[in-house]
Structures are given as C-alpha cells and as structure tokens.
XYZ file of C-alpha atoms in Angstrom:
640
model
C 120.475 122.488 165.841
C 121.499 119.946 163.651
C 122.692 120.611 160.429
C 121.107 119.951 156.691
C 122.633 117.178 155.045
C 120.860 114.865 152.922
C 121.362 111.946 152.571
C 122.801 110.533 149.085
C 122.155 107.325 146.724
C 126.242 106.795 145.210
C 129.482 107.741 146.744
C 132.287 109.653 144.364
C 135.575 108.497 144.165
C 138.534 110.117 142.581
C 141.152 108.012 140.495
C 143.622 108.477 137.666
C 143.592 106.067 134.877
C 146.593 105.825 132.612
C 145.485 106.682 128.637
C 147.182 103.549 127.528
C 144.760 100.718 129.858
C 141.782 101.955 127.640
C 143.758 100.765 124.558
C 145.399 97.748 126.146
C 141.878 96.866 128.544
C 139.536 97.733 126.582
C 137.480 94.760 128.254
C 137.667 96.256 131.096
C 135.574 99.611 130.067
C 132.083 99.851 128.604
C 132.431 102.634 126.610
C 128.589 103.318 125.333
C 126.461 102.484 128.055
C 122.777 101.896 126.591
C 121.439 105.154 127.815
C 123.733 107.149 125.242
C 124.446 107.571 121.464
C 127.426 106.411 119.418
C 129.036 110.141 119.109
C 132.073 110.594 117.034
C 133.784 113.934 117.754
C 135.214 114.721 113.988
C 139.214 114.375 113.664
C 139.705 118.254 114.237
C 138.386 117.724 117.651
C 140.429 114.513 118.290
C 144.019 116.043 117.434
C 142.495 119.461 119.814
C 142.792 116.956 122.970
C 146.090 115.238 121.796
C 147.408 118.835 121.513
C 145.963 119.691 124.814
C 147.721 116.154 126.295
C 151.327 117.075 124.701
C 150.615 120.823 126.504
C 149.349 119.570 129.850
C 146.521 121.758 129.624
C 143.497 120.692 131.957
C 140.818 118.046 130.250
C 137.682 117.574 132.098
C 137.436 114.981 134.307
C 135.874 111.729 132.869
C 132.759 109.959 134.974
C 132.898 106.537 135.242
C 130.834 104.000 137.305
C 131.667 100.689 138.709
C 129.067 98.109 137.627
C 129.245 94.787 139.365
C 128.741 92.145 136.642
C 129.327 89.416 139.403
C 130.977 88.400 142.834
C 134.125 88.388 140.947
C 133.912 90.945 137.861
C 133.243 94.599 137.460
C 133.475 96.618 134.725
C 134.021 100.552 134.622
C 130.551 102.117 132.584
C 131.336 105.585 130.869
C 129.100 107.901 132.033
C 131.135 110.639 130.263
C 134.086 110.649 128.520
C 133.208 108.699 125.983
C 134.910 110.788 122.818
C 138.150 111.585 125.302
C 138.811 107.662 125.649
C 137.808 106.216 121.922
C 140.473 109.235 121.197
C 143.037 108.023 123.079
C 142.366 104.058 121.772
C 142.191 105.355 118.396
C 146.037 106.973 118.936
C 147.532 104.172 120.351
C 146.168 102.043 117.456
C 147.696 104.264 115.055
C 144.622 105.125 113.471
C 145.186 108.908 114.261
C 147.896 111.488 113.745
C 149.449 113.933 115.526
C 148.429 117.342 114.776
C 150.409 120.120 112.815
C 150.302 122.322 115.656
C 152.596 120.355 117.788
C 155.139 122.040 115.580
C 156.591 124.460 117.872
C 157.337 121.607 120.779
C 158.908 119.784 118.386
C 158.885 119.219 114.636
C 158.651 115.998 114.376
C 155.327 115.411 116.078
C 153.092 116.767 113.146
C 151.451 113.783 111.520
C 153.316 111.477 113.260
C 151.165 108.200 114.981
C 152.177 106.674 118.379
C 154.440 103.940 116.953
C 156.217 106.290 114.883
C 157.281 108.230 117.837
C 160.680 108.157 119.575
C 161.032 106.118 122.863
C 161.386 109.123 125.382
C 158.055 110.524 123.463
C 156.279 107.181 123.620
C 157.220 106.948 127.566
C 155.732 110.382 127.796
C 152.360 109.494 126.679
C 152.394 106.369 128.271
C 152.423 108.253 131.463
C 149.485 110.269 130.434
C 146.458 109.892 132.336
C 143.294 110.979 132.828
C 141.443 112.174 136.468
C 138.495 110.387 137.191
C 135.507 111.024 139.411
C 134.528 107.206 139.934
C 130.814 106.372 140.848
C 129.823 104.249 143.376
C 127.117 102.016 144.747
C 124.866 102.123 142.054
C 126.757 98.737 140.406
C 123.359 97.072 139.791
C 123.137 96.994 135.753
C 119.667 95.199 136.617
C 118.326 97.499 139.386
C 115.910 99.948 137.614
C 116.960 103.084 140.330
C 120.081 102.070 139.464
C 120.234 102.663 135.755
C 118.040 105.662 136.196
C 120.634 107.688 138.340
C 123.622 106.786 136.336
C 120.841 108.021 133.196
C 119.986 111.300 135.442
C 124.423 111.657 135.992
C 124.741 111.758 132.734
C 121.852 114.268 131.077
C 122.960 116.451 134.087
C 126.469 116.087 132.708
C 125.375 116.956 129.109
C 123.561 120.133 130.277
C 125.865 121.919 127.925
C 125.549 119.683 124.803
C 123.263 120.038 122.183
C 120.950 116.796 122.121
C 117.982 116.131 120.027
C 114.889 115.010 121.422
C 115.267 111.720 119.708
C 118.772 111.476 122.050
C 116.753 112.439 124.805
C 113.876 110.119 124.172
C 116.516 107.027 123.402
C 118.254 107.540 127.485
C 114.630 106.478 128.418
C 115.434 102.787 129.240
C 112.293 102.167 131.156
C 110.287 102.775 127.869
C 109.062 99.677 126.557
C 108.154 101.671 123.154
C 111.676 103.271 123.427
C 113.324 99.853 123.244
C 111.287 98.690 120.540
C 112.131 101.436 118.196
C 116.142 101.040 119.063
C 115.891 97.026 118.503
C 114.517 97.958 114.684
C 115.757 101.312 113.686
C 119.587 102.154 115.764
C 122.735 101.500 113.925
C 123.814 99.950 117.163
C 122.495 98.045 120.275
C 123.268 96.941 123.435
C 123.654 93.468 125.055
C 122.573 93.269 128.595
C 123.371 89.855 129.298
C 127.381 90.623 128.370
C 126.969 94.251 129.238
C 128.854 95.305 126.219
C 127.306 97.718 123.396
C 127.549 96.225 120.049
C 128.564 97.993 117.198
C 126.508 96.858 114.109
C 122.517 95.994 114.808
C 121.069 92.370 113.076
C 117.499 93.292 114.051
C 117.612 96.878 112.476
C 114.840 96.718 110.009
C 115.261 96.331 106.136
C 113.095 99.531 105.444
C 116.084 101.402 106.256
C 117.644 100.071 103.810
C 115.576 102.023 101.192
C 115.603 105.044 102.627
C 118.512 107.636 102.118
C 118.359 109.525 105.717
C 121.546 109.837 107.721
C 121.156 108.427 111.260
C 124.154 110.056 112.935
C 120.985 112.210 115.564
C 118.667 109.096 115.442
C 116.567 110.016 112.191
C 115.520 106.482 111.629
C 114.830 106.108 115.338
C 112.558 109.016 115.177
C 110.792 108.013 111.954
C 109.717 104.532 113.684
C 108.623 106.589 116.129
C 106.505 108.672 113.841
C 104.931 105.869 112.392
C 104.034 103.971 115.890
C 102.166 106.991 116.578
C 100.264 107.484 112.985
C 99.414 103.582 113.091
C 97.844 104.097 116.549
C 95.929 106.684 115.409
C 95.238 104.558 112.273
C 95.552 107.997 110.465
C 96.888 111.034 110.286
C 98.171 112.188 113.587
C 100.549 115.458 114.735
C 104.192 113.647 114.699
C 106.010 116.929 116.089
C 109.138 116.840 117.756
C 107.367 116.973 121.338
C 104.588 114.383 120.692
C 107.867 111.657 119.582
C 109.289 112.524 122.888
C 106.071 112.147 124.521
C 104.814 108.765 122.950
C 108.519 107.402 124.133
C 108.103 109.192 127.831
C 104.533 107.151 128.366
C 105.739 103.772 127.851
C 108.159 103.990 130.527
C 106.846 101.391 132.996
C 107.896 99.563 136.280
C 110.235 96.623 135.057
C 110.941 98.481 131.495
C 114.586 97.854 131.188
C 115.660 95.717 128.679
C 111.562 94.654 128.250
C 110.627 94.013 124.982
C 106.751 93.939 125.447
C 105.936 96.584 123.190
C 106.603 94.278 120.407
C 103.843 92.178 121.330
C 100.918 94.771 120.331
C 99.004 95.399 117.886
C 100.610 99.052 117.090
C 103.976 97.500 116.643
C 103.129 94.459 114.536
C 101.070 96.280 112.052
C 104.145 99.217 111.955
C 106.674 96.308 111.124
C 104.172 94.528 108.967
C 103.792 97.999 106.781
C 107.254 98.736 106.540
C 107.975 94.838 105.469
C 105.621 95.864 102.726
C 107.177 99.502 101.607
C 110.763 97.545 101.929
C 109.288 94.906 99.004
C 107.974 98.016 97.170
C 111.280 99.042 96.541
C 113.763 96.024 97.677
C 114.925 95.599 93.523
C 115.126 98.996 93.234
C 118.852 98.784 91.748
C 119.664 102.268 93.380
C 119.348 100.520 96.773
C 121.972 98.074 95.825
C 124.295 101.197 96.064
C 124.015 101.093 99.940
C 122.843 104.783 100.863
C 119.377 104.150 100.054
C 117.031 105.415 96.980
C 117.564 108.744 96.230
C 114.047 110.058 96.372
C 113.275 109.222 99.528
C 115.496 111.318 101.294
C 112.731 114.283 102.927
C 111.141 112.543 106.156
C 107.682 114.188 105.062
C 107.465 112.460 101.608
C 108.665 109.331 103.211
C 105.989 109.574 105.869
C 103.232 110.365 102.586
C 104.600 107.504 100.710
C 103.789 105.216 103.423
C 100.726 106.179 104.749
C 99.009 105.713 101.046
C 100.942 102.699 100.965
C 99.178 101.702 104.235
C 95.598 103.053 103.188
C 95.993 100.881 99.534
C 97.152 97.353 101.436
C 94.329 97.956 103.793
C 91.697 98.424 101.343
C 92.515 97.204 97.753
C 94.433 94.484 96.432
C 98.018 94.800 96.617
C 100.107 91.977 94.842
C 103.364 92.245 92.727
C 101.783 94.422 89.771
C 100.623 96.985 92.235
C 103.964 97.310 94.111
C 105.523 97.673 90.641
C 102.726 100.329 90.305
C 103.085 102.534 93.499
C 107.229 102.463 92.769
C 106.437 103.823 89.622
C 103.936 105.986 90.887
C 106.143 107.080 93.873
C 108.880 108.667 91.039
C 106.530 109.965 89.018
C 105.183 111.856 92.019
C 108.673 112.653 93.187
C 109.614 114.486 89.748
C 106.414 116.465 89.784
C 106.895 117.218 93.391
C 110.503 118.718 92.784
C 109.966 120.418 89.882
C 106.460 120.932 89.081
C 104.474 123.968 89.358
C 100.624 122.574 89.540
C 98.538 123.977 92.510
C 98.795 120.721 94.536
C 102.111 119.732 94.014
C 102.533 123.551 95.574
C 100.190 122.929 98.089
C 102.287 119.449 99.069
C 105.487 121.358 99.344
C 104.277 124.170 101.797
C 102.027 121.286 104.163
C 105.358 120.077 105.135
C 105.259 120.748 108.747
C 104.410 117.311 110.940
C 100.751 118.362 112.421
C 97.709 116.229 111.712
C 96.162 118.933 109.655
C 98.595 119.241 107.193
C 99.528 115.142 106.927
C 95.670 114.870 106.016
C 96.273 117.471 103.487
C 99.211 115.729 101.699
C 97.560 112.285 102.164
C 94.331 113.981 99.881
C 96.670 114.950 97.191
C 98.910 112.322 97.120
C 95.886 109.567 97.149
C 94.053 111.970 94.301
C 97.138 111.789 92.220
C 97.995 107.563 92.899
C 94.262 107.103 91.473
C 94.560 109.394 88.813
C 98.167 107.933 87.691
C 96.637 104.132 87.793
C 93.997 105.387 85.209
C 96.787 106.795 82.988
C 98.429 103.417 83.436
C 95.026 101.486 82.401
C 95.079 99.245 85.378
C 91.740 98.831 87.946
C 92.545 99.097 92.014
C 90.279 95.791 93.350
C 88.878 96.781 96.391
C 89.152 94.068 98.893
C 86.507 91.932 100.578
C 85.575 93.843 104.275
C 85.049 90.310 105.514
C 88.585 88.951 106.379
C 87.469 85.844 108.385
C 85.284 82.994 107.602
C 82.487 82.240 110.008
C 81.392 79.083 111.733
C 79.176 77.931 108.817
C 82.203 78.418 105.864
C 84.594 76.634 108.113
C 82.673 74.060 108.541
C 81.722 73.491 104.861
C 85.176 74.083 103.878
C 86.342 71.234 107.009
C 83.814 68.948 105.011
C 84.480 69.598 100.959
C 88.531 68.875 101.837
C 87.824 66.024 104.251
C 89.516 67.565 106.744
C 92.803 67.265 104.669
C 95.503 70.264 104.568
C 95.626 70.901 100.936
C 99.505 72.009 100.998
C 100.253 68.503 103.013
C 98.867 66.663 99.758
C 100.810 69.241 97.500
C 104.030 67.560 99.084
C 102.811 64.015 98.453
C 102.090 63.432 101.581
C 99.471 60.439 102.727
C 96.371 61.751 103.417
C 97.032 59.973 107.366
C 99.594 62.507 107.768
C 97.792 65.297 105.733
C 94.884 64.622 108.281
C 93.738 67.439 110.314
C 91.615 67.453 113.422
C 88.820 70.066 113.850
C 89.792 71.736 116.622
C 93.665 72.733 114.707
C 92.126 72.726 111.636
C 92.839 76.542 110.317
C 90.608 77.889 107.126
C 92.876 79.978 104.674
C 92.055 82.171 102.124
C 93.711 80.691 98.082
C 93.826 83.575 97.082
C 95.254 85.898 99.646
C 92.845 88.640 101.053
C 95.460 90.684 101.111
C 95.644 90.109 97.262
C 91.857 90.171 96.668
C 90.832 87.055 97.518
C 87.091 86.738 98.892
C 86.145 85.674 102.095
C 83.738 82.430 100.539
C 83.957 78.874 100.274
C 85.052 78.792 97.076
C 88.352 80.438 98.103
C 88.498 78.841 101.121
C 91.603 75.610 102.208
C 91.913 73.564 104.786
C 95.849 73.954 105.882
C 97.144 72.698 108.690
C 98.891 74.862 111.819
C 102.702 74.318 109.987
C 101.390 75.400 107.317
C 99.558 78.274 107.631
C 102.723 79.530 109.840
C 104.849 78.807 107.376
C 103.330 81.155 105.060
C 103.576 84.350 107.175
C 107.432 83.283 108.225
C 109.358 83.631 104.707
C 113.011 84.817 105.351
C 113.902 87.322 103.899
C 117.162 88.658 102.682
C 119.926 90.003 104.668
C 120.698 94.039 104.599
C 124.179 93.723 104.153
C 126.312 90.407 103.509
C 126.957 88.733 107.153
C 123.892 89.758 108.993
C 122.782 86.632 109.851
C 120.585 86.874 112.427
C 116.884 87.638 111.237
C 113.606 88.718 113.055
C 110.076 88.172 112.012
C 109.928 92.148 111.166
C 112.121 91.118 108.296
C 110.050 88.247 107.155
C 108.033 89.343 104.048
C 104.478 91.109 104.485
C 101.589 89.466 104.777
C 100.956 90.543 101.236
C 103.608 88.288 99.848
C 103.547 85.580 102.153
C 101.246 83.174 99.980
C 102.301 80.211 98.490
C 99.988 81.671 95.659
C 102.576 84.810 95.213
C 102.789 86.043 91.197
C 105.764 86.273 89.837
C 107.379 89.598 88.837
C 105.368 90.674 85.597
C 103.568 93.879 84.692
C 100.685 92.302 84.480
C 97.662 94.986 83.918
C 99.987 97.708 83.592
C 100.212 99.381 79.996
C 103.047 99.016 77.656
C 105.813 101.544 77.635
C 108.357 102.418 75.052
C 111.774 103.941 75.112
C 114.466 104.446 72.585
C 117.772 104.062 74.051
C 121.448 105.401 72.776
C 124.162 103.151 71.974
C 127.765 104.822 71.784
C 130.888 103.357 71.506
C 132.821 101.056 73.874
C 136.624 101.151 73.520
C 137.108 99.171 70.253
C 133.475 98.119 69.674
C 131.466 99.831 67.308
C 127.800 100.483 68.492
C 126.151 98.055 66.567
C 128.931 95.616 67.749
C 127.942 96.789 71.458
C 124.300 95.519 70.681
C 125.221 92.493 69.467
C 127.400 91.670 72.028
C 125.036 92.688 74.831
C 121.032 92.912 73.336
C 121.910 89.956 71.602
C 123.217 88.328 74.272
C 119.853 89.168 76.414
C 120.920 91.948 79.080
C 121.846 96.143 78.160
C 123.781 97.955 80.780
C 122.478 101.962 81.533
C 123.577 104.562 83.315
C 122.389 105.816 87.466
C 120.551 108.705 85.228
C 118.845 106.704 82.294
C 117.494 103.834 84.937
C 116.104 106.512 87.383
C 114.528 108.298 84.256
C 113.226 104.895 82.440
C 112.812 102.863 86.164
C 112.310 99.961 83.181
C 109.787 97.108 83.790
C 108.839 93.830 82.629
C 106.875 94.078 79.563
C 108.731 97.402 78.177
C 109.812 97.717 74.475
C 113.603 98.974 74.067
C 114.588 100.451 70.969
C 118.196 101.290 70.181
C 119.622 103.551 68.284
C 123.306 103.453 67.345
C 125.395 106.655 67.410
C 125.358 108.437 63.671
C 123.790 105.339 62.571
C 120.675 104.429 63.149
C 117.912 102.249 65.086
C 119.813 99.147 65.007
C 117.741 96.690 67.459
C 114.573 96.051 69.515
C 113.985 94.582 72.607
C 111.604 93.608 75.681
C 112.348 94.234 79.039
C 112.149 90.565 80.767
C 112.791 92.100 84.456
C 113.742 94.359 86.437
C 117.134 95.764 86.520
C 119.852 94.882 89.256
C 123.237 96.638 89.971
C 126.526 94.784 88.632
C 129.758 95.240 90.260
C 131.701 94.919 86.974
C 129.446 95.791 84.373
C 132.053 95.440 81.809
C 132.674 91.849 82.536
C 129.055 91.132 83.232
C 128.150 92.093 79.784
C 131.625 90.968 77.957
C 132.164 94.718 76.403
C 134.889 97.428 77.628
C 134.863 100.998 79.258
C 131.091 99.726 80.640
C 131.871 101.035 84.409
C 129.703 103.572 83.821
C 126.521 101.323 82.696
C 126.319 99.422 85.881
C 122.322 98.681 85.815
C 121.560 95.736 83.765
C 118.283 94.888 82.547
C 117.235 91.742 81.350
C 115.942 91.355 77.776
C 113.895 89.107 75.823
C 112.606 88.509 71.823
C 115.531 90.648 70.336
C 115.241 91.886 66.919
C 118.744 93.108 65.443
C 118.201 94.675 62.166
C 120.505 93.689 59.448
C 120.735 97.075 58.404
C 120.292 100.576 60.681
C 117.414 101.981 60.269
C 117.984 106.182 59.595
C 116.344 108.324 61.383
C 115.566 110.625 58.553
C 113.746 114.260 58.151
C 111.217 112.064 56.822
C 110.939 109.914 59.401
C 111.434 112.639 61.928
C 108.139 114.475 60.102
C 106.397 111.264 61.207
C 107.180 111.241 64.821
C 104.889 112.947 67.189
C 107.963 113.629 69.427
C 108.291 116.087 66.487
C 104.942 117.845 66.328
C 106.510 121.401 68.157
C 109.699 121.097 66.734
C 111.727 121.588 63.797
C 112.052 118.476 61.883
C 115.224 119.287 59.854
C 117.413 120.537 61.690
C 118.709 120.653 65.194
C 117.302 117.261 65.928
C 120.687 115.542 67.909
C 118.315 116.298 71.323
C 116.095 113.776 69.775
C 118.656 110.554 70.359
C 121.254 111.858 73.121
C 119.693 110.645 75.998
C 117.103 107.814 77.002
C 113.464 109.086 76.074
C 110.239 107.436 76.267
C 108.062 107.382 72.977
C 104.605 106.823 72.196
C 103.842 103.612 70.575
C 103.365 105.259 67.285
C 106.953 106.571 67.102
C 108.041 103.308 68.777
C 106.574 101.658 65.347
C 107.920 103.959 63.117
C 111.488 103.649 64.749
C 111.422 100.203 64.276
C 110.110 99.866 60.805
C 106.998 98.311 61.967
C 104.751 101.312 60.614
C-alpha cells in the first residue's frame, strides 16, 4: 500500500546567518514584510537575548523566505525574527548596552556597547549566529498564493503571541478595505515596487494628528475602520471588535494585493471627506501643535460621538468657519461636563460606552440634544441646508445664458472672455455660495465655472503633519466645506461675546504692568497649557488684565486664535515666559494710566460675588483665568 504523504507548496532549508550581515547587509533583509506590525520588544527584552548570546543558551530559530525580486536579485523576507535581528543591528550600531547581568562572565561587559568591547570579545560576537529555517519556492512577492502562505507561516508562527484583531485584520493583504485603512491611518507602509517597508507614512491622514490615541496595536487603524463601517451604514452601526475584523475579512478579493480600489467608493471618499472636515475643526487648536494630539480626544467612544454629530451637522446645516469655531467650543464644553459632571445624561453617556448600535444611537441623542442646546446659549441659529444639491436642466440652462457661457472665476483673473469661454457640453454650474455653507440650489446662486476651475476648488493643499512630509493625497486636501473660493475668514461671526479677566504676574525684572505694556501693548499675551484649554479664546473675546496686588491695568480683544510659540519669551520680548507658550493675538488695547483696584466696593458690585464674601478671602477671585459676565467685565474696566 502506498504510503500518505502529501504533497507540499515550499521546501525548508536550514542555514546559519552570522549576527553581524544583518547590521552590515541590511539591504539584503526585509525586515517587516507587509503582512506584519512594526513591534519593538522594550530594552529589558533586548539585553535578555544579548545575555542569552554571551551564555550560548538556545534562541529560536528565525524564519526567513527567499523572495525573488528578479533574475538576478533576491532578498531574504522575515517571516519571524523580526525583534531577534533589529536587536542584533541595534548592538552593533551601538545604540544598545550590554546588560548588568553579564557581570559574573566578566565585569566589564555591563553597559558596555559593541565598539567599546575588547578585540577577543568583539571576535566573539562576530562569530555569533543565528539558525535559520529558510523558505522556499514561494519567492513570488506578486503571486497572491504566494503571499498568502508566507501570511498563513507566520500567524501559525505567532500562535503563542498575543495579537489584536486589528493585527490580525492588517495580515489580510487581499483586502482591498484593509489596504485602504493602512495607506491613511499606519505609522508605516510598505513599498511593493522596492519591496522594502518604509518607516514613516506621507499618506497617513491629518485627523490623526488631532487625536491623542497611541498606535503602537493599530488604534488609528481600527478607528478608520470604525468609521468605514458607520458611514456605510450612514448611521449608527455595532463597531465591535469582531464586526472591524469582519468588514476587513469581506473585502478580501481575487487580485487584492497591493489594490487600492477601495478608495474609489463612495464609503471611503465620504470617510476621508469627514475626517478632512473634523481635522479643520480642530487644525489651530494650539494643543495640537504639541505633537501628541488634543488632549480631550483621547477615549475612542467620544471621538467616534464627536464625529458622527460632526457628520450629521455638515450633512444637514450649514457648516462654515463660525460653526467649526462653534462645535470646538462645543466639543470642550461637552468634554468638561462629560468628565466631571453629574447630570442624568452626561451619566447616561458615560455608561453607553460599549461599541453596539444601540448604545452609539444613545450617545448620538444626547450629544446632538446638548450641541443644539449649547448653540442657543451661544445666540447663534444652525441654517438648515437646501435638500436640493444639484441644479436641473432648466437652472443650468438659464444660468449657461445670464453668464454667456463665461466662467466667472476666468474673468476674476482678467482673463479675455475668448479664453473665459465655455462650451455647453463642459460647462459645470456651481453653487456662490457653497451648499455646503448654505447656499441654495437657484439661479440666483448659481456660476458658470469652467472644468479647472471647479477642480480647483475641491483640490486645496493642505498643510503637512509634520515638517518634511511632502508628499500629499487628496484625503488631505481641505473638505468640501472649505474648498470655496467664497471661504470666510476666521471671525466669530454670530457667536456671542465672551469675557475673561486674566492675571498678570511678574517676569524676571518686569513689573506686571511693565509685562502688559511690553506684550498687550505690543498686540499678542502669552498663557499657560491650563488657562488656553480653560479660556479656548476666540476672535471677538474681551481680555481684561489684572496686575498682581495692583489692579486691572489693561483691556483687550482677542483678534485670533491662539498658536503655540517655541520661545515664547523671545516671541513676546519679556523673560522667564517658557511657561506662557500660547499666544493670542490682540487688537484695540486700552492700557489704563492708572490700575484700577479691585475694591470691597467694587467686589460688592460683581455678580461673581453674589454667594460669596465680599471682604475678605477674595485672592480666588484673580489667581487664575476666569470668565465674567459682561456686567463685571464693565465694572472691571471702569466702563460701568
């Protein structure tokens, strides 16, 4: 009878590769293949295997498979060992130490790097070497069975590591969806052409930026993921840990490697076109400038609430530059209450915190009820847009007719109306005023723009993450919201008036009425990471300051937002400012010629006083920023 033996896809191989060629070859070795995550064992675990090399104790076998890049060039693809040989590069660049518990071989290993070793020591590790099982005939990096048994070698390999199901989900190279969310949302990506990972991601999207989640297990990878599946759903939707894996298991189709398809829908342009718009929510947000994101949107389910109302407002109300300023006011007012408040909703928003559908549509009730009821505080009227988003036949033609077929922006430039002349069948009818921004669908509102032209306005670069990432991609580009030629400026336009009185101490030598001269006077006021998350100060606000054991000594309007200095002190010409590194720009300064007091009988005046003691005890009143009502604001500053 013939025996069982079936019959197999690769050949193993068994090799021994010298520690040193991965430092002096690294060309030679592709050390995260696309199917796995960047993992970085912590230094503890690093100087464990250098104690373990110096010991000749046994170290697992590394997997490694030959991928033909060529008829002349191969490289060797890590299919596991990855931590084992960025350990051993990482020694013989002298980036790590020996560790203390070489000691008892000899004590002058401990903290010692590979340069700093004697020669007989350094020709001891340079004979080091590591066994290798060496995979063959699967070398296609193109051949879809390929990749997917040099995947299935590896999970089978990791049997015994702990892996997320984002980690699981990102080994799915087939999945178009999968690749979509690891072109805008991984740290790192891969190149296929060169078959080389690369290290820092230009097409990872700016909405990360904001956000201050850790991606070390794929958070951000998963949060794309979460909102793929609520924008399909055009709603609430369960976003569990299963139905992420899932969405990224379906996608996986015939050809899917390296396909970037997905990109092309619907579901993924109206995802990137919704987090271009939360990114301009909070892109002068000076706490971003920090580079760990903004504080308060650290918890994945307030994130995921924050952006679904942000979706629901841009897709049926009018959402220009005042209502941005509005929802990132809104979105810390909400925060604070959330964290520390102890009304039935806000309790009811921090126990729905699990990912189903059911409780999503519960937070998106509360947090909606409490955006509306936060705008009426604030005086300003949500415009609900027109439902009709396209002209029809009739208003095209009317508008074709009233412009003489002439794009309007092509006359803007001076151009002759030959040139500016556009034919009917590339003629494209544009709202003036965005829709996006309120504008009606009628004649009146209507343009004739040319093709370039009514591009151009949806393809505004925008501003690079970090300085050097230079390549862009259109999910960067601003939102459609902004991308008018028509955009306001930054002003707080419909918003009402707030009012703050603001502590001045002294700076080194200067006194703090000399620190207001130098710096209200001059038109800008540096604040501290506390005061600016407490005032989050916008154009239009009234500044009063109030000079320690003095006085109020000046007034001010805020002119814009704030932005983050790297040297506040020089920025703003005073010493010891380091700690002040938010300025604010001011306008129509008022410095008083003498301090006004803040005395008990002014204090008896101040509604800030009403429930407490007037005459004594009052220093709480002017030790930190505080917002006032516009009474007090008027008393303050002698103007009642």
């Amino acid at each position: 009878m013939p025996s069982f033996n079936p019959e197999t896809e690769y050949d193993i191989t068994s090799d021994s590769i010298r520690l040193r060629d991965f430092h002096d070859y690294p060309e030679e070795f592709v050390t995260r293949p696309p199917y796995q995550r960047k993992n970085v064992w912590s230094r503890n675990k690093q100087q464990a295997l250098l104690d373990s090399l110096f010991r000749g104790y046994y170290v697992p076998r590394i997997v490694i498979r030959r991928v033909r890049l060529s008829e002349e060039e191969t490289v060797k693809e890590v299919i596991d060992g990855q931590q084992r040989i960025t350990t051993a590069q990482k020694f013989f660049a002298d980036e790590l130490k020996l560790p203390s518990s070489l000691e008892d071989i000899r004590r002058s290993l401990p903290g010692s790097t590979y340069s700093e070793l004697s020669s007989e020591v350094r020709r001891f590790v340079d004979r080091l070497s590591y066994d290798a099982d060496i995979v063959l005939q699967i070398d296609d990096p193109f051949e879809e069975r390929h990749q997917q048994i040099a995947t299935e070698i590896f999970w089978r390999l990791q049997q015994g590591e702990s892996l997320n199901y984002m980690e699981v989900a990102h080994a799915r190279l087939s999945s178009t969806a999968r690749n979509f969310v690891v072109k805008y949302a991984d740290d790192q990506t891969f190149d296929y052409d060169a078959y080389r990972p690369v290290s820092e991601n230009p097409t990872k999207h700016l909405f990360f930026s904001t956000i201050r989640r850790k991606n070390n297990r794929m958070q951000h990878m998963a949060l794309l993921t979460r909102f793929l599946i609520l924008e399909e759903a055009d709603g609430p939707a369960d976003i569990k840990q299963t139905d992420v894996q899932a969405y990224i298991d379906q996608h996986q189709v015939e050809g899917g490697i390296g396909s970037e398809a997905f990109e092309e829908t619907d579901v993924a342009q109206d995802t990137l076109d919704n987090m271009r718009a939360f990114y301009d929510v909070f892109a002068d947000d000076p706490l971003r400038a920090e580079g760990e994101g903004i504080p308060i949107l650290k918890v994945e389910y307030f994130i995921i609430s924050l952006y679904l109302l942000l979706r629901h407002l841009r897709a049926h109300y009018a959402f220009g530059e005042t209502e941005r300023m509005l929802f990132r006011d809104f979105a810390y007012d909400f925060y604070d209450r959330w964290r520390n408040g102890e009304e039935e909703d806000i309790q009811i928003f921090q126990n729905k915190r699990q990912q189903s559908a059911g409780e999503i549509a519960t937070r998106q009730r509360i947090i909606r009820q409490h955006f509306f009821e936060y705008v009426q505080r604030q005086d300003h009227e949500m415009v609900t847009k027109d439902e009709k988003r396209r002209f029809d036949e009739a208003e095209r033609i009317r508008i074709y007719r009233r412009d003489s077929g002439l794009c309007q922006l092509c006359l803007d430039e001076g151009k002759p109306e030959a040139e500016a002349k556009v034919l009917w069948e590339e003629f494209e009818a544009d709202h003036v005023t965005p829709h996006a921004e309120g504008g009606p669908t009628v004649v009146e509102n209507g343009q004739v723009l040319c093709r370039y032209h009514n591009r151009r306005k949806g393809a505004q670069v925008a501003e690079p993450v970090s300085p050097g990432a230079d390549v862009r991609s259109t999910a960067n580009a601003p939102s459609s919201s902004r991308s008018s030629t028509s955009r306001k400026t930054s002003e707080s336009k419909g918003l009402s008036t707030r009012y703050w009185l603001t502590p001045v101490a002294e700076r080194g030598s200067l006194s703090p009425q000399e620190v207001v001269v130098q710096t209200v006077g001059n038109g800008a006021f540096g604040f501290s990471s506390d005061a600016i998350q407490k005032m989050r100060p916008r154009p239009g606000d009234r500044l009063s300051f109030y000079g320690s054991r003095t006085g109020i000594v000046a007034d001010a309007t805020v002119a814009g937002r704030s932005h983050h200095a790297e040297d506040p002190s020089a920025e703003l010409q005073i010493p010891d400012a380091d700690n002040y590194p938010y300025i604010v720009d001011l306008e129509n300064a008022s410095l008083y010629d003498e301090p006004i007091e803040v005395t008990e009988g002014i204090r008896r005046r101040l509604e800030a006083f009403e429930e407490s003691d007037a005459s004594e005890g009052w220093g709480w009143f002017v030790l930190t920023v505080r917002q006032l009502s516009r009474k007090d604001f008027r008393i303050l500053t002698g103007r009642a």
